[in-house]
Amino acid sequence: MLSRDQCDHFRRHGYLVIEDALDERVLEPLRSEYHGLMDRLYATWAAEATLPDAESFEEKLIAAYQAGFDWFQPMDISLPGDRIEADTPMHLGAAVFDLVTAPEILDIVEDIIGPEITSNPIQHVRIKPPSGMLAADEVRAHVGGTDWHQDRAVALQSADLTDMMTVWVAITDATIENGCLQVAPRLADKILPHCPYRQTAIARGFVDESAGVPLPVRAGGIVLIDPMLPHASLENRSDGIRWSFDLRYSRTGQPTGRDHFPDFIARSAESPGTELRDWQVWKIMWETARENLAATPHIDIHRWSSSSPVCA
């Protein structure tokens, strides 16, 4: 639960760092689940190409990336924004579900948006290798650096009035060296124009990037982000990975900004029986959405056009 001072800080500044929000009861099963997933992926890739012997999760991830194998989508907890196929991979496991529905997180979210909480499907894993080993054409925000943006602006317009927030969860220590978040020094009072540059990002000149405030946080800590707050990440200039999850929550009954992706009720004071508690049901919901979306025309998740004068 948040103190009054913490709530005031979040509402005034649009962000809040909370150290030690999660303990090993949540983190260790999550790491174990992903280590097992990496072991299976690495074995499959090793049958297709020569890969070095690697022991740790980090070693395998870096070796796979350098060999040209895409580990991101098979590890992500959402479908992609581009064309979805019937076999598009994703990862919806028990430990991830326990993270998304962790009471420690939901208690904090409740203090901000109230007790009727929906798990918003705009959610991702971010496992970022050292920037020096990224491919020259690597532009994905989930793998390399994340450009300045507002979370409100990367949801569809249907959610422009939705009460929502992002909970950024550190699985490894997030430091200035390995690419922690940075935020604008003040909360924006409107959606700033964005452009489809290499990523969907705030148009040049609308944020003083030199004034960014870095937010280092230890593993198990979280960063709360208001959907109007401009934020980005620093580059990972370390020799290791930086691992986090972006989780989003919105007030139940309001548009999520990804209406074609499945959401679920994570907490409800009015109707506790509506809360989803079975991770396998969650997994089936995403698999059903994938099957349906693969058979229909692509739905673009970006509202911004390069033809806008501010994008010139």
Coordinates of C-alpha atoms in Angstrom, one line a residue:
M1 CA 0.0 0.0 0.0
L2 CA 1.2 3.5 -0.8
S3 CA 1.6 6.3 1.8
R4 CA -0.2 9.6 1.3
D5 CA 3.2 11.2 0.4
Q6 CA 3.8 8.5 -2.3
C7 CA 0.4 9.0 -3.8
D8 CA 0.9 12.7 -3.8
H9 CA 4.3 12.3 -5.5
F10 CA 2.9 10.1 -8.2
R11 CA 0.0 12.4 -9.0
R12 CA 2.2 15.5 -9.0
H13 CA 5.2 14.1 -11.0
G14 CA 3.7 11.2 -12.9
Y15 CA 6.1 8.5 -11.6
L16 CA 7.1 6.8 -8.4
V17 CA 10.0 4.4 -7.7
I18 CA 9.3 1.7 -5.1
E19 CA 12.2 -0.5 -4.0
D20 CA 11.7 -4.1 -2.8
A21 CA 8.1 -4.2 -4.0
L22 CA 8.4 -7.9 -4.8
D23 CA 10.4 -10.6 -3.1
E24 CA 11.8 -13.9 -4.2
R25 CA 8.4 -15.7 -3.8
V26 CA 7.4 -13.9 -7.0
L27 CA 10.8 -13.4 -8.7
E28 CA 12.4 -16.9 -8.4
P29 CA 9.5 -18.8 -10.1
L30 CA 9.5 -16.2 -12.8
R31 CA 13.2 -16.6 -13.5
S32 CA 12.9 -20.4 -13.4
E33 CA 10.1 -20.3 -15.9
Y34 CA 12.1 -18.2 -18.3
H35 CA 15.2 -20.2 -17.8
G36 CA 13.3 -23.3 -18.8
L37 CA 11.8 -21.6 -21.8
M38 CA 15.3 -20.4 -22.9
D39 CA 16.7 -23.9 -22.5
R40 CA 14.0 -25.3 -24.8
L41 CA 14.5 -22.5 -27.4
Y42 CA 18.2 -22.9 -27.3
A43 CA 18.1 -26.6 -27.9
T44 CA 15.8 -26.1 -30.9
W45 CA 18.1 -23.4 -32.4
A46 CA 21.2 -25.6 -31.7
A47 CA 19.7 -28.2 -33.9
E48 CA 19.4 -25.7 -36.8
A49 CA 22.8 -24.0 -36.5
T50 CA 26.1 -24.2 -34.6
L51 CA 25.7 -22.4 -31.3
P52 CA 28.4 -22.1 -28.6
D53 CA 28.0 -24.1 -25.4
A54 CA 26.3 -21.8 -22.9
E55 CA 25.2 -22.4 -19.4
S56 CA 23.3 -19.4 -18.0
F57 CA 20.2 -17.7 -19.3
E58 CA 22.2 -14.6 -20.1
E59 CA 24.8 -16.4 -22.0
K60 CA 22.3 -18.3 -24.1
L61 CA 20.2 -15.2 -24.8
I62 CA 23.3 -13.2 -26.0
A63 CA 24.6 -16.1 -28.1
A64 CA 21.2 -16.7 -29.7
Y65 CA 20.9 -13.0 -30.6
Q66 CA 24.4 -12.9 -32.1
A67 CA 23.5 -16.0 -34.2
G68 CA 20.4 -14.3 -35.5
F69 CA 17.7 -16.2 -33.6
D70 CA 14.8 -14.0 -32.4
W71 CA 14.1 -14.8 -28.8
F72 CA 11.9 -11.8 -28.1
Q73 CA 8.6 -12.8 -29.5
P74 CA 8.7 -16.4 -28.1
M75 CA 9.3 -14.8 -24.7
D76 CA 6.9 -11.9 -24.9
I77 CA 3.6 -11.9 -23.0
S78 CA 1.6 -10.3 -25.8
L79 CA 1.0 -10.7 -29.5
P80 CA 2.9 -8.3 -31.7
G81 CA 1.7 -5.1 -33.3
D82 CA 2.5 -6.4 -36.8
R83 CA 0.8 -9.1 -38.8
I84 CA -0.3 -12.0 -36.5
E85 CA -0.2 -15.6 -37.8
A86 CA -1.7 -18.8 -36.4
D87 CA 1.7 -19.8 -35.1
T88 CA 3.0 -16.5 -33.8
P89 CA 4.8 -17.4 -30.6
M90 CA 4.2 -15.8 -27.2
H91 CA 4.7 -16.9 -23.6
L92 CA 1.8 -17.1 -21.2
G93 CA 3.0 -19.1 -18.2
A94 CA 1.9 -19.6 -14.6
A95 CA 4.8 -17.6 -13.1
V96 CA 4.1 -14.6 -15.4
F97 CA 0.4 -14.8 -14.5
D98 CA 1.4 -14.7 -10.8
L99 CA 3.4 -11.6 -11.5
V100 CA 0.6 -9.9 -13.3
T101 CA -1.8 -10.7 -10.5
A102 CA 0.6 -10.3 -7.6
P103 CA -1.3 -8.8 -4.6
E104 CA 1.7 -6.6 -3.9
I105 CA 1.2 -4.9 -7.3
L106 CA -2.6 -4.8 -7.2
D107 CA -2.6 -3.2 -3.8
I108 CA -0.5 -0.4 -5.2
V109 CA -2.5 -0.1 -8.4
E110 CA -5.7 0.1 -6.3
D111 CA -4.3 3.1 -4.4
I112 CA -4.1 5.0 -7.8
I113 CA -7.0 3.9 -9.9
G114 CA -9.4 2.2 -7.4
P115 CA -10.4 -1.4 -6.6
E116 CA -12.0 -2.3 -10.0
I117 CA -8.8 -3.3 -11.8
T118 CA -8.4 -4.8 -15.3
S119 CA -5.2 -6.3 -16.5
N120 CA -4.6 -4.3 -19.7
P121 CA -3.2 -6.3 -22.6
I122 CA -0.6 -3.7 -23.4
Q123 CA 2.2 -5.7 -21.7
H124 CA 5.7 -6.8 -22.6
V125 CA 8.8 -8.5 -21.4
R126 CA 12.0 -6.4 -22.1
I127 CA 15.3 -8.3 -22.0
K128 CA 18.0 -6.0 -23.4
P129 CA 21.5 -7.2 -24.4
P130 CA 24.4 -4.8 -24.3
S131 CA 23.9 -2.1 -26.9
G132 CA 27.4 -2.7 -28.4
M133 CA 26.3 -6.1 -29.7
L134 CA 23.0 -5.1 -31.2
A135 CA 22.5 -5.3 -34.9
A136 CA 22.8 -2.1 -36.8
D137 CA 19.2 -2.4 -37.9
E138 CA 17.8 -3.3 -34.4
V139 CA 15.0 -0.8 -33.7
R140 CA 12.7 -2.7 -31.4
A141 CA 12.1 -0.9 -28.1
H142 CA 11.8 -4.3 -26.3
V143 CA 15.3 -5.3 -27.3
G144 CA 17.3 -2.0 -27.7
G145 CA 16.8 1.5 -26.4
T146 CA 13.3 2.9 -26.0
D147 CA 12.7 6.3 -27.5
W148 CA 10.7 9.1 -25.7
H149 CA 7.0 8.4 -25.7
Q150 CA 3.8 8.6 -23.6
D151 CA 2.0 5.4 -22.9
R152 CA -1.3 7.1 -23.6
A153 CA -0.1 7.8 -27.1
V154 CA 0.9 4.3 -28.0
A155 CA -2.6 3.0 -27.1
L156 CA -5.4 3.4 -29.5
Q157 CA -7.5 6.6 -29.3
S158 CA -10.4 4.7 -27.7
A159 CA -8.5 4.7 -24.4
D160 CA -7.6 8.4 -24.4
L161 CA -9.9 8.9 -21.3
T162 CA -9.2 5.6 -19.6
D163 CA -7.8 5.6 -16.1
M164 CA -4.7 3.5 -16.5
M165 CA -1.1 3.2 -15.3
T166 CA 2.0 1.2 -16.1
V167 CA 3.9 -0.8 -13.5
W168 CA 7.5 -1.3 -14.7
V169 CA 9.0 -4.3 -12.9
A170 CA 12.8 -4.8 -12.6
I171 CA 13.9 -8.5 -12.7
T172 CA 17.6 -7.5 -12.8
D173 CA 19.0 -4.4 -11.2
A174 CA 18.2 -1.4 -13.5
T175 CA 21.1 1.0 -13.4
I176 CA 22.2 4.1 -15.4
E177 CA 24.9 1.9 -17.0
N178 CA 22.6 -0.9 -18.1
G179 CA 19.8 1.2 -19.4
C180 CA 17.3 2.1 -16.7
L181 CA 14.2 4.3 -17.4
Q182 CA 14.5 8.0 -17.6
V183 CA 11.5 10.4 -17.3
A184 CA 10.7 14.0 -18.2
P185 CA 11.0 16.3 -15.2
R186 CA 7.4 17.2 -15.4
L187 CA 4.1 15.6 -16.3
A188 CA 2.6 16.6 -19.6
D189 CA -1.0 17.9 -19.5
K190 CA -1.8 16.6 -23.0
I191 CA -0.9 14.0 -25.5
L192 CA 2.1 15.2 -27.3
P193 CA 2.5 14.6 -31.1
H194 CA 4.2 11.3 -31.9
C195 CA 5.8 10.2 -35.1
P196 CA 6.6 6.8 -36.6
Y197 CA 10.3 7.2 -36.6
R198 CA 12.3 4.0 -36.0
Q199 CA 9.9 3.6 -33.1
T200 CA 6.6 5.5 -32.4
A201 CA 8.1 8.4 -30.5
I202 CA 7.4 11.9 -29.4
A203 CA 8.0 14.4 -32.3
R204 CA 11.4 16.1 -32.1
G205 CA 11.4 19.3 -30.1
F206 CA 8.5 18.5 -27.8
V207 CA 10.7 17.0 -25.0
D208 CA 13.9 18.4 -23.6
E209 CA 15.8 15.1 -23.8
S210 CA 18.8 16.5 -22.0
A211 CA 16.7 17.1 -18.9
G212 CA 15.7 13.4 -18.5
V213 CA 15.7 12.1 -14.9
P214 CA 17.1 8.6 -14.7
L215 CA 15.3 6.1 -12.4
P216 CA 17.6 3.3 -11.2
V217 CA 15.9 0.6 -9.2
R218 CA 17.0 -2.8 -7.8
A219 CA 15.7 -6.1 -8.9
G220 CA 12.3 -6.6 -7.3
G221 CA 11.6 -2.9 -7.4
I222 CA 9.0 -1.2 -9.6
V223 CA 8.4 2.1 -11.3
L224 CA 4.9 3.5 -11.5
I225 CA 4.3 5.6 -14.7
D226 CA 1.3 7.8 -15.4
P227 CA 0.1 7.4 -19.1
M228 CA 0.8 11.1 -19.8
L229 CA 4.4 11.1 -18.6
P230 CA 7.1 11.3 -21.3
H231 CA 9.7 8.6 -20.7
A232 CA 12.4 6.6 -22.4
S233 CA 15.2 4.3 -21.5
L234 CA 18.9 4.8 -21.5
E235 CA 21.1 2.5 -23.6
N236 CA 22.5 -0.7 -22.0
R237 CA 26.2 0.2 -21.9
S238 CA 27.1 -2.7 -19.6
D239 CA 28.4 -6.1 -20.4
G240 CA 25.2 -7.9 -19.3
I241 CA 21.4 -7.9 -19.9
R242 CA 18.8 -5.7 -18.4
W243 CA 15.5 -7.5 -17.8
S244 CA 12.1 -6.0 -16.9
F245 CA 8.4 -6.3 -17.6
D246 CA 5.9 -3.6 -18.6
L247 CA 2.6 -4.3 -17.0
R248 CA -0.4 -2.1 -17.6
Y249 CA -3.7 -1.8 -15.6
S250 CA -6.8 0.1 -16.3
R251 CA -10.1 0.7 -14.6
T252 CA -12.6 -2.1 -15.3
G253 CA -15.2 -1.2 -17.9
Q254 CA -13.1 1.4 -19.7
P255 CA -11.5 0.8 -23.1
T256 CA -8.0 -0.7 -22.9
G257 CA -6.6 0.8 -26.1
R258 CA -6.1 -2.8 -27.5
D259 CA -9.6 -4.0 -27.7
H260 CA -8.7 -6.8 -30.1
F261 CA -6.4 -8.3 -27.4
P262 CA -7.8 -10.1 -24.3
D263 CA -8.0 -8.4 -20.9
F264 CA -9.2 -9.8 -17.7
I265 CA -10.4 -8.6 -14.3
A266 CA -7.5 -8.8 -11.9
R267 CA -9.3 -7.4 -8.8
S268 CA -12.8 -6.4 -8.0
A269 CA -14.2 -5.2 -4.7
E270 CA -17.7 -5.2 -6.1
S271 CA -17.7 -8.7 -7.7
P272 CA -14.7 -10.8 -6.4
G273 CA -16.1 -13.8 -8.3
T274 CA -15.3 -12.1 -11.6
E275 CA -11.5 -12.1 -10.9
L276 CA -9.5 -14.4 -13.1
R277 CA -7.4 -16.8 -11.0
D278 CA -6.5 -19.5 -13.5
W279 CA -3.4 -18.9 -15.6
Q280 CA -4.5 -21.6 -18.1
V281 CA -7.7 -19.7 -18.9
W282 CA -5.5 -16.6 -19.5
K283 CA -3.3 -18.6 -21.9
I284 CA -6.3 -19.9 -23.8
M285 CA -7.8 -16.4 -24.1
W286 CA -4.6 -15.3 -25.9
E287 CA -4.4 -18.4 -28.0
T288 CA -8.0 -17.8 -29.1
A289 CA -7.3 -14.2 -29.9
R290 CA -4.3 -15.3 -32.0
E291 CA -6.4 -17.8 -33.9
N292 CA -9.1 -15.2 -34.6
L293 CA -6.7 -12.4 -35.5
A294 CA -4.7 -14.6 -37.9
A295 CA -7.9 -15.1 -39.9
T296 CA -8.9 -11.4 -40.1
P297 CA -7.4 -8.3 -41.7
H298 CA -4.5 -6.7 -39.7
I299 CA -5.4 -4.2 -37.1
D300 CA -2.9 -1.4 -36.8
I301 CA -2.0 -0.4 -33.3
H302 CA -0.5 2.9 -34.2
R303 CA -2.5 6.1 -34.7
W304 CA 0.3 8.4 -35.9
S305 CA 1.2 9.2 -39.5
S306 CA 4.5 10.3 -41.0
S307 CA 2.6 12.8 -43.1
S308 CA 2.0 15.0 -40.1
P309 CA 3.9 18.3 -40.4
V310 CA 5.6 17.8 -37.1
C311 CA 7.2 14.6 -38.4
A312 CA 8.9 16.2 -41.4

